[in-house]
RNA sequence: GGAGAUGUGGCUGAGUGGUCGAAAGCGCCUGAUUGCUAAUUAGGUGUACGGGUCAAACUGUACCGCAGGUUCGAAUCCUGUCGUCUCCGCCA
């Protein structure tokens, strides 16, 4: 969330940002409520001060009569303080409710527009889309042909939208994971396997809402934990409440986890096969940085995503996400959209990765700070996340782009060392 | 899952309901001193949110895992919760 004081002092900029993001939030009442809250806080603190002073006298009182009268005075002051405090807390609650709704400010260079149509393409990958001299299959047809993907079995055992991965496709999946992890370790990331469940408070800190009709989150009954939708949740939670030294920054983690999403309300979206599923594996990048370094690290994450998809020879484009299409916590977001020749009528781009700079929006809620040596006080770190590979979609991009006329699939060279040197599957 | 113990500042570790934001030691910072690679010594050393100031000084409130409660007053008493440790059980 944004800083209360920042919103208060920059109300016009915040309003403009909400408008750019196509959000309607009642910010006028925020200013009123916050003004009264501050007044009440001061009132309550002053009364408390008087009460504290009176209480201190009681211990020093010389006789019982004096003690009793002091007690009475202190009791009255506490009562008044309690009343003021209660009013303050009510106001604070209302302020916080609005504060939580306010999205992060957007990067000044982020394209302004109300939805994804305003996203700005900024570059293409190294691999150009291929010209096929045979009729392409989509990943699901290929997968079913080779008995690599079994949605029927998934539905039978678990439910619609679940699947089994089998045979050589599993080997390809594992190769992708190992390749990505090795690349990230070489770039200074700490490989981190996280829990697949997290406390609801952590989900909320990252910006997910675990309950409610529109939630994307599976929650565990009679508990306050939920299945994670991304390792971003657990990796951010890992440092919640911590104050790190500036010398430790940047902290770069490579998360390996399963991701669970209900995909409520997603019916009807272009989502055949593995594109939109309830469970998938993801190799995730996460970074904690100094505020002045987050833009730089964001570019680095974007470059890594490009390098990975260049390495597996998949055509893609990079888009700078428009303000209206940014998630609440994101200050700026880049998506990689891979060319999926089997998608739609004649191939379509589909999102395969996403990297966001969330500045201090998440760290404020999670209370993750850094301290500079020899400087008084602490500040909030910046958090960033980016997908290395969401395995389900990475597999789609490989199957569809590297398919051959005989229905086999060529293994990208970069992955062969992780597949015993094998050049083809199927 | 059962039984018990425990949670204090960067660390170790005291703390009878009032004088405790908290002893002491270690660490760290600053100064002094001794010529020897360190010792001795004096002082300082938390965070957040306010007020104040050009900036400081100064000052208010809160914080002893977290959340409540009792009380004029809570690190100290009570309840809940989370974490840690030990023993038993079970188990990959």
Short mmCIF file of C-alpha atoms (C1' of nucleotides) in Angstrom, two decimals:
data_model
loop_
_atom_site.label_atom_id
_atom_site.label_comp_id
_atom_site.label_asym_id
_atom_site.label_seq_id
_atom_site.Cartn_x
_atom_site.Cartn_y
_atom_site.Cartn_z
CA UNK A 1 0.00 0.00 0.00
CA UNK A 2 0.99 3.61 -0.36
CA UNK A 3 2.14 5.71 2.56
CA UNK A 4 -0.75 7.44 4.31
CA UNK A 5 1.16 10.67 4.53
CA UNK A 6 2.12 10.49 0.87
CA UNK A 7 -1.51 10.12 -0.19
CA UNK A 8 -2.52 12.97 2.07
CA UNK A 9 0.12 15.32 0.76
CA UNK A 10 -0.13 14.32 -2.89
CA UNK A 11 -3.83 13.83 -3.21
CA UNK A 12 -4.09 15.30 -6.72
CA UNK A 13 -1.31 13.13 -8.13
CA UNK A 14 -2.87 10.08 -6.48
CA UNK A 15 -6.25 10.91 -7.98
CA UNK A 16 -4.72 11.31 -11.41
CA UNK A 17 -2.95 7.99 -11.03
CA UNK A 18 -6.22 6.28 -10.12
CA UNK A 19 -7.85 7.81 -13.17
CA UNK A 20 -5.00 6.60 -15.38
CA UNK A 21 -5.48 3.13 -13.97
CA UNK A 22 -9.17 3.26 -14.67
CA UNK A 23 -10.06 3.02 -10.98
CA UNK A 24 -12.65 4.98 -9.10
CA UNK A 25 -11.73 5.46 -5.45
CA UNK A 26 -13.34 7.89 -3.03
CA UNK A 27 -10.32 9.98 -2.21
CA UNK A 28 -12.09 13.12 -1.06
CA UNK A 29 -13.29 11.42 2.08
CA UNK A 30 -9.75 10.22 2.65
CA UNK A 31 -8.48 13.74 3.20
CA UNK A 32 -11.33 14.57 5.57
CA UNK A 33 -10.96 11.37 7.54
CA UNK A 34 -7.21 11.69 7.81
CA UNK A 35 -7.47 15.28 8.98
CA UNK A 36 -9.83 14.29 11.78
CA UNK A 37 -7.74 11.24 12.59
CA UNK A 38 -4.66 13.36 13.15
CA UNK A 39 -6.52 15.72 15.41
CA UNK A 40 -7.91 12.82 17.44
CA UNK A 41 -4.51 11.21 17.72
CA UNK A 42 -3.04 14.37 19.14
CA UNK A 43 -5.93 14.72 21.56
CA UNK A 44 -5.58 11.15 22.70
CA UNK A 45 -1.83 11.44 23.17
CA UNK A 46 -2.17 14.60 25.21
CA UNK A 47 -4.73 13.00 27.50
CA UNK A 48 -2.54 9.98 27.83
CA UNK A 49 0.40 12.13 28.75
CA UNK A 50 -1.60 13.76 31.53
CA UNK A 51 -2.83 10.41 32.74
CA UNK A 52 0.70 9.00 32.76
CA UNK A 53 1.89 11.96 34.77
CA UNK A 54 -0.96 11.56 37.25
CA UNK A 55 -0.30 7.83 37.62
CA UNK A 56 3.32 8.48 38.38
CA UNK A 57 2.33 10.74 41.24
CA UNK A 58 0.30 7.98 42.84
CA UNK A 59 3.37 5.90 43.61
CA UNK A 60 4.90 8.87 45.36
CA UNK A 61 1.82 9.95 47.29
CA UNK A 62 2.41 10.42 50.97
CA UNK A 63 -0.97 9.41 52.39
CA UNK A 64 -4.05 7.47 51.42
CA UNK A 65 -6.33 10.44 50.95
CA UNK A 66 -3.97 12.03 48.49
CA UNK A 67 -3.53 8.71 46.75
CA UNK A 68 -7.26 8.23 46.35
CA UNK A 69 -7.84 11.66 44.90
CA UNK A 70 -4.97 11.16 42.45
CA UNK A 71 -6.41 7.81 41.47
CA UNK A 72 -9.73 9.40 40.77
CA UNK A 73 -8.10 12.06 38.63
CA UNK A 74 -6.10 9.51 36.68
CA UNK A 75 -9.15 7.34 36.17
CA UNK A 76 -11.04 10.25 34.65
CA UNK A 77 -8.15 11.10 32.35
CA UNK A 78 -7.90 7.49 31.21
CA UNK A 79 -11.58 7.47 30.48
CA UNK A 80 -11.31 10.55 28.32
CA UNK A 81 -8.24 9.15 26.64
CA UNK A 82 -10.07 5.89 25.99
CA UNK A 83 -12.93 7.73 24.34
CA UNK A 84 -10.59 9.78 22.17
CA UNK A 85 -8.63 6.68 21.29
CA UNK A 86 -11.76 4.83 20.28
CA UNK A 87 -12.78 7.63 17.95
CA UNK A 88 -9.28 7.72 16.55
CA UNK A 89 -9.25 3.97 15.95
CA UNK A 90 -12.52 4.17 14.10
CA UNK A 91 -11.17 6.90 11.87
CA UNK A 92 -7.91 5.02 11.39
CA UNK A 93 -9.82 1.97 10.28
CA UNK A 94 -11.72 3.96 7.68
CA UNK A 95 -8.55 5.62 6.48
CA UNK A 96 -6.81 2.27 6.19
CA UNK A 97 -9.71 0.77 4.27
CA UNK A 98 -9.31 3.45 1.61
CA UNK A 99 -5.54 3.35 1.81
CA UNK A 100 -5.54 -0.36 0.97
CA UNK A 101 -7.55 0.31 -2.18
CA UNK A 102 -5.19 2.92 -3.55
CA UNK A 103 -2.88 1.39 -6.15
CA UNK A 104 0.81 2.10 -6.43
CA UNK A 105 1.86 5.18 -8.36
CA UNK A 106 2.85 4.39 -11.93
CA UNK A 107 6.24 4.96 -13.50
CA UNK A 108 6.21 8.27 -15.39
CA UNK A 109 7.17 6.44 -18.60
CA UNK A 110 4.51 3.73 -18.32
CA UNK A 111 2.07 4.12 -21.21
CA UNK A 112 -1.19 5.69 -20.10
CA UNK A 113 -4.33 3.89 -21.15
CA UNK A 114 -7.32 2.19 -19.64
CA UNK A 115 -6.65 -1.41 -20.68
CA UNK A 116 -4.25 -3.79 -22.39
CA UNK A 117 -4.98 -2.28 -25.81
CA UNK A 118 -2.75 0.60 -24.72
CA UNK A 119 0.19 -1.66 -23.95
CA UNK A 120 3.27 -0.53 -25.80
CA UNK A 121 5.43 -3.01 -27.67
CA UNK A 122 9.05 -2.19 -26.99
CA UNK A 123 11.00 -5.01 -28.61
CA UNK A 124 10.99 -8.42 -30.28
CA UNK A 125 12.91 -11.55 -29.39
CA UNK A 126 15.88 -12.82 -31.39
CA UNK A 127 13.97 -15.70 -32.91
CA UNK A 128 11.59 -14.68 -35.71
CA UNK A 129 8.24 -16.47 -36.01
CA UNK A 130 8.71 -19.54 -38.15
CA UNK A 131 7.05 -20.22 -41.50
CA UNK A 132 5.58 -23.70 -41.38
CA UNK A 133 5.25 -25.76 -44.55
CA UNK A 134 2.77 -28.09 -42.91
CA UNK A 135 -0.39 -27.69 -40.92
CA UNK A 136 0.50 -26.76 -37.35
CA UNK A 137 -1.04 -28.48 -34.36
CA UNK A 138 -1.65 -26.77 -31.08
CA UNK A 139 0.12 -27.98 -27.95
CA UNK A 140 -2.90 -29.88 -26.75
CA UNK A 141 -3.29 -31.89 -29.94
CA UNK A 142 0.41 -32.65 -29.91
CA UNK A 143 0.34 -33.49 -26.23
CA UNK A 144 -2.61 -35.81 -26.59
CA UNK A 145 -1.17 -37.43 -29.68
CA UNK A 146 1.93 -38.46 -27.73
CA UNK A 147 0.07 -39.08 -24.48
CA UNK A 148 2.03 -36.29 -22.81
CA UNK A 149 -0.89 -34.29 -21.46
CA UNK A 150 -3.93 -35.91 -19.86
CA UNK A 151 -6.73 -33.57 -18.90
CA UNK A 152 -9.27 -36.36 -18.67
CA UNK A 153 -7.25 -38.06 -16.00
CA UNK A 154 -6.83 -34.73 -14.23
CA UNK A 155 -10.59 -34.16 -14.27
CA UNK A 156 -11.26 -37.66 -12.98
CA UNK A 157 -8.86 -37.44 -10.06
CA UNK A 158 -9.05 -33.78 -9.15
CA UNK A 159 -11.32 -31.66 -11.29
CA UNK A 160 -11.66 -29.72 -14.51
CA UNK A 161 -8.57 -27.72 -15.29
CA UNK A 162 -6.20 -30.20 -13.69
CA UNK A 163 -3.94 -32.39 -15.76
CA UNK A 164 -1.29 -35.05 -15.73
CA UNK A 165 1.99 -34.49 -17.52
CA UNK A 166 3.58 -37.68 -18.74
CA UNK A 167 6.50 -39.16 -20.57
CA UNK A 168 9.01 -37.09 -22.49
CA UNK A 169 7.15 -33.87 -21.79
CA UNK A 170 8.02 -34.30 -18.13
CA UNK A 171 11.66 -34.55 -19.08
CA UNK A 172 11.33 -31.35 -21.07
CA UNK A 173 9.60 -29.68 -18.13
CA UNK A 174 12.39 -30.69 -15.76
CA UNK A 175 15.02 -29.59 -18.26
CA UNK A 176 13.43 -26.14 -18.45
CA UNK A 177 13.46 -25.91 -14.68
CA UNK A 178 17.07 -26.91 -14.37
CA UNK A 179 18.15 -24.65 -17.19
CA UNK A 180 16.39 -21.65 -15.65
CA UNK A 181 17.69 -22.31 -12.16
CA UNK A 182 21.24 -22.69 -13.41
CA UNK A 183 21.02 -19.48 -15.42
CA UNK A 184 19.70 -17.60 -12.42
CA UNK A 185 22.26 -19.00 -10.02
CA UNK A 186 24.96 -17.86 -12.45
CA UNK A 187 23.48 -14.37 -12.20
CA UNK A 188 23.57 -14.21 -8.44
CA UNK A 189 20.14 -15.53 -7.50
CA UNK A 190 19.78 -17.85 -4.52
CA UNK A 191 17.71 -20.90 -5.48
CA UNK A 192 14.85 -21.16 -3.05
CA UNK A 193 12.19 -23.81 -2.72
CA UNK A 194 9.26 -22.32 -0.90
CA UNK A 195 6.19 -23.65 0.85
CA UNK A 196 3.23 -23.97 -1.52
CA UNK A 197 0.97 -22.56 1.21
CA UNK A 198 1.15 -19.30 3.08
CA UNK A 199 -0.65 -17.37 5.79
CA UNK A 200 -3.47 -15.16 4.62
CA UNK A 201 -1.75 -12.16 6.19
CA UNK A 202 1.20 -12.72 3.89
CA UNK A 203 -1.06 -13.06 0.85
CA UNK A 204 -2.67 -9.76 1.77
CA UNK A 205 0.68 -8.09 2.27
CA UNK A 206 1.72 -9.02 -1.24
CA UNK A 207 -1.59 -7.72 -2.54
CA UNK A 208 -3.73 -10.83 -2.92
CA UNK A 209 -7.15 -11.16 -1.41
CA UNK A 210 -7.52 -14.73 -0.14
CA UNK A 211 -11.28 -14.57 0.45
CA UNK A 212 -14.26 -13.18 -1.35
CA UNK A 213 -16.18 -13.97 -4.50
CA UNK A 214 -13.48 -12.87 -6.93
CA UNK A 215 -10.56 -14.49 -5.24
CA UNK A 216 -8.08 -16.41 -7.35
CA UNK A 217 -6.85 -18.19 -4.27
CA UNK A 218 -7.62 -21.64 -2.90
CA UNK A 219 -7.90 -21.45 0.86
CA UNK A 220 -7.66 -24.28 3.35
CA UNK A 221 -10.81 -24.79 5.34
CA UNK A 222 -10.69 -24.09 9.07
CA UNK A 223 -7.29 -22.50 8.89
CA UNK A 224 -5.85 -19.15 7.97
CA UNK A 225 -3.57 -20.44 5.25
CA UNK A 226 -4.03 -20.68 1.51
CA UNK A 227 -2.38 -22.29 -1.50
CA UNK A 228 -0.09 -19.78 -3.11
CA UNK A 229 -0.80 -18.37 -6.56
CA UNK A 230 2.88 -17.59 -7.06
CA UNK A 231 6.14 -17.88 -5.14
CA UNK A 232 6.13 -14.09 -5.03
CA UNK A 233 3.91 -14.54 -1.99
CA UNK A 234 6.24 -16.76 0.00
CA UNK A 235 9.42 -15.03 -1.13
CA UNK A 236 8.07 -11.66 -0.03
CA UNK A 237 6.75 -13.20 3.18
CA UNK A 238 10.17 -14.67 3.88
CA UNK A 239 11.46 -11.23 4.82
CA UNK A 240 8.30 -9.78 6.36
CA UNK A 241 9.02 -7.82 9.51
CA UNK A 242 12.77 -7.86 8.84
CA UNK A 243 15.18 -4.98 8.69
CA UNK A 244 18.17 -5.81 6.52
CA UNK A 245 21.46 -3.98 6.21
CA UNK A 246 21.90 -1.99 2.99
CA UNK A 247 25.07 -3.99 2.37
CA UNK A 248 23.00 -7.16 1.92
CA UNK A 249 21.02 -5.57 -0.91
CA UNK A 250 20.13 -6.44 -3.53
CA UNK A 251 18.80 -9.79 -2.36
CA UNK A 252 17.95 -11.87 -5.40
CA UNK A 253 15.98 -15.07 -4.98
CA UNK A 254 15.03 -17.71 -7.50
CA UNK A 255 11.83 -19.29 -6.24
CA UNK A 256 10.73 -22.75 -7.23
CA UNK A 257 7.15 -23.55 -6.38
CA UNK A 258 3.82 -24.79 -7.53
CA UNK A 259 1.17 -22.18 -8.17
CA UNK A 260 -2.54 -22.67 -7.59
CA UNK A 261 -5.25 -20.49 -9.05
CA UNK A 262 -8.99 -20.91 -9.03
CA UNK A 263 -9.32 -18.89 -12.24
CA UNK A 264 -12.75 -17.80 -11.06
CA UNK A 265 -14.56 -15.97 -13.79
CA UNK A 266 -12.03 -17.02 -16.41
CA UNK A 267 -14.43 -19.16 -18.39
CA UNK A 268 -14.61 -18.25 -22.03
CA UNK A 269 -11.21 -16.61 -22.20
CA UNK A 270 -8.88 -18.05 -24.79
CA UNK A 271 -7.57 -20.75 -22.56
CA UNK A 272 -7.32 -24.07 -24.34
CA UNK A 273 -5.07 -26.73 -22.91
CA UNK A 274 -2.27 -25.73 -20.60
CA UNK A 275 -2.76 -21.99 -21.11
CA UNK A 276 -5.01 -21.43 -18.12
CA UNK A 277 -4.85 -24.17 -15.52
CA UNK A 278 -5.42 -24.49 -11.79
CA UNK A 279 -1.94 -25.72 -10.98
CA UNK A 280 1.45 -25.21 -12.55
CA UNK A 281 5.10 -25.02 -11.63
CA UNK A 282 6.91 -21.74 -11.79
CA UNK A 283 10.50 -20.60 -11.55
CA UNK A 284 10.20 -17.10 -10.20
CA UNK A 285 12.66 -14.28 -9.74
CA UNK A 286 12.26 -12.01 -6.76
CA UNK A 287 14.45 -9.12 -5.63
CA UNK A 288 14.70 -6.79 -2.68
CA UNK A 289 16.63 -3.64 -3.55
CA UNK A 290 17.51 -0.16 -2.44
CA UNK A 291 14.95 2.32 -3.78
CA UNK A 292 17.49 3.97 -6.05
CA UNK A 293 18.34 0.64 -7.65
CA UNK A 294 14.94 -0.85 -8.37
CA UNK A 295 14.59 0.57 -11.89
CA UNK A 296 17.97 -0.87 -12.81
CA UNK A 297 17.14 -4.27 -11.37
CA UNK A 298 13.78 -4.21 -13.14
CA UNK A 299 15.58 -3.83 -16.47
CA UNK A 300 17.84 -6.68 -15.43
CA UNK A 301 14.87 -8.96 -14.74
CA UNK A 302 13.36 -8.08 -18.09
CA UNK A 303 16.65 -8.84 -19.82
CA UNK A 304 16.89 -12.21 -18.09
CA UNK A 305 13.41 -13.11 -19.27
CA UNK A 306 14.41 -12.17 -22.81
CA UNK A 307 17.63 -14.17 -22.56
CA UNK A 308 15.77 -17.25 -21.39
CA UNK A 309 13.23 -17.16 -24.20
CA UNK A 310 15.94 -16.35 -26.74
CA UNK A 311 17.81 -19.38 -25.45
CA UNK A 312 14.88 -21.70 -26.05
CA UNK A 313 14.40 -20.12 -29.48
CA UNK A 314 10.86 -18.98 -28.99
CA UNK A 315 9.64 -15.85 -30.80
CA UNK A 316 8.18 -13.21 -28.52
CA UNK A 317 7.54 -9.54 -28.09
CA UNK A 318 8.00 -7.39 -25.00
CA UNK A 319 5.32 -4.95 -23.96
CA UNK A 320 5.40 -2.10 -21.49
CA UNK A 321 2.10 -2.49 -19.66
CA UNK A 322 -0.36 0.39 -19.77
CA UNK A 323 -1.46 2.02 -16.52
CA UNK A 324 -4.97 0.57 -16.76
CA UNK A 325 -3.61 -2.95 -17.08
CA UNK A 326 -1.12 -2.77 -14.21
CA UNK A 327 -1.86 -4.71 -11.06
CA UNK A 328 -2.38 -2.61 -7.93
CA UNK A 329 1.11 -3.15 -6.48
CA UNK A 330 2.99 -2.55 -9.74
CA UNK A 331 4.80 0.68 -10.50
CA UNK A 332 5.84 -0.63 -13.86
CA UNK A 333 5.38 -3.98 -15.56
CA UNK A 334 6.81 -5.64 -18.63
CA UNK A 335 5.26 -8.72 -20.17
CA UNK A 336 6.81 -11.16 -22.59
CA UNK A 337 4.26 -12.48 -25.02
CA UNK A 338 5.37 -15.56 -26.86
CA UNK A 339 4.22 -16.41 -30.34
CA UNK A 340 2.00 -19.48 -30.14
CA UNK A 341 1.39 -20.73 -33.66
CA UNK A 342 -1.31 -23.14 -32.57
CA UNK A 343 -3.33 -20.55 -30.73
CA UNK A 344 -6.45 -19.05 -32.32
CA UNK A 345 -7.01 -19.32 -36.05
CA UNK A 346 -3.53 -18.56 -37.30
CA UNK A 347 -1.42 -18.19 -34.20
CA UNK A 348 -1.53 -15.55 -31.50
CA UNK A 349 0.76 -14.00 -28.93
CA UNK A 350 0.17 -15.22 -25.39
CA UNK A 351 1.63 -13.90 -22.16
CA UNK A 352 4.42 -16.11 -20.83
CA UNK A 353 6.21 -13.91 -18.32
CA UNK A 354 5.66 -10.73 -16.43
CA UNK A 355 8.03 -8.64 -14.40
CA UNK A 356 6.93 -5.89 -12.03
CA UNK A 357 8.67 -3.26 -10.00
CA UNK A 358 6.44 -2.87 -6.94
CA UNK A 359 8.64 -0.19 -5.32
CA UNK A 360 7.76 0.03 -1.62
CA UNK A 361 4.09 -0.88 -2.10
CA UNK A 362 4.50 -4.45 -0.82
CA UNK A 363 7.32 -3.82 1.63
CA UNK A 364 5.33 -1.20 3.51
CA UNK A 365 2.52 -3.65 4.15
CA UNK A 366 4.95 -6.46 4.93
CA UNK A 367 7.20 -4.13 6.92
CA UNK A 368 10.46 -4.99 5.17
CA UNK A 369 13.06 -2.32 5.79
CA UNK A 370 16.71 -1.63 5.28
CA UNK A 371 19.12 0.31 7.39
CA UNK A 372 22.09 2.19 6.02
CA UNK A 373 25.22 2.02 8.09
CA UNK A 374 25.86 5.25 9.97
CA UNK A 375 22.52 6.70 8.92
CA UNK A 376 19.78 7.12 11.49
CA UNK A 377 16.45 5.45 10.83
CA UNK A 378 15.26 2.85 8.37
CA UNK A 379 13.43 2.83 5.06
CA UNK A 380 11.35 0.40 3.08
CA UNK A 381 13.09 -1.76 0.50
CA UNK A 382 11.77 -2.05 -3.02
CA UNK A 383 10.47 -5.40 -4.20
CA UNK A 384 10.45 -6.75 -7.71
CA UNK A 385 9.30 -9.97 -9.23
CA UNK A 386 9.56 -11.61 -12.59
CA UNK A 387 8.74 -14.93 -14.15
CA UNK A 388 11.63 -17.03 -15.36
CA UNK A 389 9.46 -19.87 -16.60
CA UNK A 390 5.84 -20.59 -15.87
CA UNK A 391 6.26 -24.17 -16.95
CA UNK A 392 2.82 -24.74 -18.42
CA UNK A 393 3.07 -21.79 -20.78
CA UNK A 394 6.75 -22.29 -21.52
CA UNK A 395 5.87 -25.83 -22.63
CA UNK A 396 3.14 -24.49 -24.92
CA UNK A 397 5.64 -22.16 -26.56
CA UNK A 398 8.18 -24.91 -27.14
CA UNK A 399 5.72 -27.53 -28.37
CA UNK A 400 4.04 -25.20 -30.82
CA UNK A 401 7.12 -23.43 -32.15
CA UNK A 402 9.41 -26.44 -32.39
CA UNK A 403 6.99 -28.99 -33.79
CA UNK A 404 7.87 -30.92 -36.91
CA UNK A 405 5.82 -32.33 -39.77
CA UNK A 406 6.15 -35.83 -38.31
CA UNK A 407 4.65 -34.58 -35.02
CA UNK A 408 7.96 -34.80 -33.22
CA UNK A 409 9.25 -31.76 -31.35
CA UNK A 410 12.81 -30.48 -31.62
CA UNK A 411 14.47 -29.86 -28.26
CA UNK A 412 16.08 -26.40 -28.18
CA UNK A 413 19.84 -26.74 -28.03
CA UNK A 414 20.09 -24.94 -24.71
CA UNK A 415 17.99 -27.65 -23.08
CA UNK A 416 19.74 -30.68 -24.54
CA UNK A 417 22.40 -30.89 -21.81
CA UNK A 418 19.54 -31.38 -19.36
CA UNK A 419 17.94 -34.11 -21.46
CA UNK A 420 20.85 -36.40 -21.94
CA UNK A 421 21.73 -34.72 -25.22
CA UNK A 422 18.50 -35.71 -26.87
CA UNK A 423 17.57 -33.59 -29.91
CA UNK A 424 13.93 -34.52 -30.33
CA UNK A 425 10.99 -35.85 -28.43
CA UNK A 426 7.99 -37.66 -29.82
"C1'" G B 1 -1.11 -35.96 18.09
"C1'" G B 2 0.15 -36.02 23.88
"C1'" A B 3 3.10 -33.73 28.12
"C1'" G B 4 6.22 -29.92 29.83
"C1'" A B 5 9.31 -25.50 29.35
"C1'" U B 6 10.16 -20.93 27.15
"C1'" G B 7 9.90 -16.07 24.15
"C1'" U B 8 13.30 -9.15 27.11
"C1'" G B 9 17.49 -4.22 23.01
"C1'" G B 10 22.70 -6.41 17.44
"C1'" C B 11 24.02 -10.85 20.86
"C1'" U B 12 24.19 -13.13 26.01
"C1'" G B 13 21.23 -12.20 30.07
"C1'" A B 14 18.82 -9.59 34.90
"C1'" G B 15 14.18 -7.72 36.05
"C1'" U B 16 9.53 -7.57 43.83
"C1'" G B 17 2.86 -4.15 39.36
"C1'" G B 18 4.92 2.38 40.02
"C1'" U B 19 11.54 5.55 40.13
"C1'" C B 20 11.97 0.38 33.43
"C1'" G B 21 13.15 2.08 27.16
"C1'" A B 22 14.55 -1.48 30.61
"C1'" A B 23 20.68 -3.82 35.06
"C1'" A B 24 25.15 -6.18 33.64
"C1'" G B 25 28.38 -8.23 30.08
"C1'" C B 26 29.68 -8.72 24.89
"C1'" G B 27 29.69 -6.24 20.30
"C1'" C B 28 29.76 -1.47 17.87
"C1'" C B 29 30.95 4.11 17.73
"C1'" U B 30 33.76 8.44 19.76
"C1'" G B 31 37.69 10.36 22.85
"C1'" A B 32 41.97 9.59 26.17
"C1'" U B 33 46.27 6.79 27.32
"C1'" U B 34 50.32 3.28 26.96
"C1'" G B 35 54.87 2.20 21.44
"C1'" C B 36 53.11 -2.34 20.02
"C1'" U B 37 49.06 -5.28 16.40
"C1'" A B 38 46.28 -5.24 21.68
"C1'" A B 39 45.31 -3.76 26.52
"C1'" U B 40 43.44 0.04 29.88
"C1'" U B 41 39.98 3.92 30.50
"C1'" A B 42 35.77 7.73 29.89
"C1'" G B 43 31.47 8.48 27.30
"C1'" G B 44 27.93 7.05 23.75
"C1'" U B 45 25.07 3.29 21.29
"C1'" G B 46 17.02 0.78 19.36
"C1'" U B 47 12.67 1.62 16.24
"C1'" A B 48 8.07 3.87 14.58
"C1'" C B 49 4.68 7.92 14.46
"C1'" G B 50 3.90 13.19 15.95
"C1'" G B 51 5.62 18.32 17.79
"C1'" G B 52 9.86 21.51 17.29
"C1'" U B 53 14.23 23.48 14.26
"C1'" C B 54 17.19 26.02 8.22
"C1'" A B 55 19.36 21.77 10.49
"C1'" A B 56 20.14 20.20 15.31
"C1'" A B 57 19.21 20.47 20.41
"C1'" C B 58 14.88 19.40 22.71
"C1'" U B 59 10.11 17.11 23.30
"C1'" G B 60 5.19 13.79 23.20
"C1'" U B 61 3.14 8.85 22.34
"C1'" A B 62 3.87 3.72 21.43
"C1'" C B 63 6.90 -0.71 21.37
"C1'" C B 64 10.01 -6.37 26.38
"C1'" G B 65 6.98 -12.46 20.23
"C1'" C B 66 1.77 -10.95 18.66
"C1'" A B 67 -3.46 -9.76 20.12
"C1'" G B 68 -6.77 -8.83 23.93
"C1'" G B 69 -7.96 -8.28 29.36
"C1'" U B 70 -7.38 -6.73 34.79
"C1'" U B 71 -5.46 -2.00 37.13
"C1'" C B 72 -5.00 4.91 38.35
"C1'" G B 73 -0.52 2.32 36.57
"C1'" A B 74 1.78 -4.00 33.24
"C1'" A B 75 8.14 -6.45 30.73
"C1'" U B 76 6.00 -8.09 35.52
"C1'" C B 77 -0.88 -10.66 36.70
"C1'" C B 78 -4.90 -13.18 33.36
"C1'" U B 79 -6.71 -15.15 28.43
"C1'" G B 80 -5.87 -16.32 23.49
"C1'" U B 81 -2.43 -16.87 19.61
"C1'" C B 82 2.19 -17.64 17.02
"C1'" G B 83 7.18 -19.31 17.37
"C1'" U B 84 11.16 -22.10 19.76
"C1'" C B 85 13.08 -26.13 22.87
"C1'" U B 86 12.71 -31.05 25.51
"C1'" C B 87 10.36 -35.80 26.16
"C1'" C B 88 6.66 -39.42 24.29
"C1'" G B 89 3.86 -41.21 20.04
"C1'" C B 90 3.61 -41.56 14.68
"C1'" C B 91 6.00 -41.26 10.15
"C1'" A B 92 8.54 -40.11 4.30
#
